[in-house]
Tab-separated table of C-alpha atoms in Angstrom:
chain	number	residue	atom	x	y	z
A	1	MET	CA	13.431	10.769	-29.261
A	2	SER	CA	16.755	12.544	-29.020
A	3	SER	CA	17.922	14.957	-26.420
A	4	ASN	CA	20.367	17.818	-26.433
A	5	LEU	CA	21.373	16.968	-22.877
A	6	ARG	CA	25.076	17.540	-22.144
A	7	ILE	CA	26.449	16.906	-18.658
A	8	GLU	CA	30.022	17.518	-17.548
A	9	ARG	CA	31.342	14.432	-15.745
A	10	VAL	CA	34.555	12.917	-14.428
A	11	CYS	CA	35.508	9.440	-15.657
A	12	GLN	CA	35.346	6.819	-12.883
A	13	HIS	CA	38.431	5.050	-14.249
A	14	CYS	CA	40.908	7.649	-15.522
A	15	CYS	CA	39.549	10.724	-13.680
A	16	SER	CA	39.474	12.914	-16.795
A	17	ASP	CA	36.698	15.396	-17.534
A	18	PHE	CA	34.271	14.605	-20.359
A	19	ILE	CA	30.838	15.586	-21.654
A	20	ALA	CA	28.206	12.893	-21.066
A	21	LYS	CA	25.142	12.620	-23.254
A	22	THR	CA	23.093	10.673	-20.708
A	23	THR	CA	22.646	10.929	-16.961
A	24	VAL	CA	23.998	7.429	-16.243
A	25	THR	CA	27.316	7.606	-18.146
A	26	GLN	CA	30.273	6.796	-15.874
A	27	TYR	CA	33.236	6.444	-18.237
A	28	CYS	CA	34.704	8.772	-20.850
A	29	SER	CA	35.189	6.072	-23.474
A	30	ASP	CA	34.595	2.436	-24.301
A	31	ASN	CA	38.240	1.685	-23.505
A	32	CYS	CA	37.885	3.108	-19.979
A	33	ALA	CA	34.704	1.086	-19.443
A	34	LYS	CA	36.491	-2.107	-20.545
A	35	ARG	CA	39.522	-1.393	-18.398
A	36	ALA	CA	37.329	-0.707	-15.363
A	37	TYR	CA	35.457	-3.977	-15.966
A	38	LYS	CA	38.736	-5.914	-16.208
A	39	ALA	CA	40.016	-4.291	-13.007
A	40	LYS	CA	36.772	-5.183	-11.224
A	41	GLN	CA	36.952	-8.810	-12.392
A	42	LYS	CA	40.614	-9.030	-11.354
A	43	LYS	CA	39.749	-7.731	-7.880
A	44	ILE	CA	36.926	-10.295	-7.534
A	45	ASN	CA	39.243	-13.142	-8.597
A	46	ILE	CA	41.970	-12.065	-6.169
A	47	GLU	CA	39.481	-11.879	-3.290
A	48	ALA	CA	38.147	-15.351	-4.142
A	49	SER	CA	41.688	-16.723	-4.223
A	50	ASN	CA	42.460	-15.125	-0.855
A	51	GLU	CA	39.330	-16.704	0.654
A	52	GLN	CA	40.368	-20.132	-0.635
A	53	THR	CA	43.852	-19.676	0.818
A	54	LYS	CA	42.400	-18.715	4.200
A	55	ALA	CA	40.167	-21.791	4.151
A	56	VAL	CA	43.148	-24.068	3.469
A	57	LYS	CA	45.243	-22.420	6.194
A	58	ILE	CA	42.655	-23.021	8.901
A	59	MET	CA	42.169	-26.699	7.974
A	60	PRO	CA	43.676	-29.120	10.474
A	61	LEU	CA	46.822	-30.911	9.269
A	62	VAL	CA	45.164	-34.322	9.694
A	63	GLU	CA	42.754	-33.674	6.794
A	64	LEU	CA	45.547	-32.483	4.524
């Protein structure tokens, strides 16, 4: 089952216009999808690191 569906979209990562062949496409290319995934993972890791730092800062000095 193929479709001739063509939807004009804007890439969520690089903000360029592209023609999507499905209704759920978010990125213009595989490279943009990979870069967006890496950026998302980096953001998650940074937030986790910040939470750990906050937890250490509020510990009393006696336990350290």
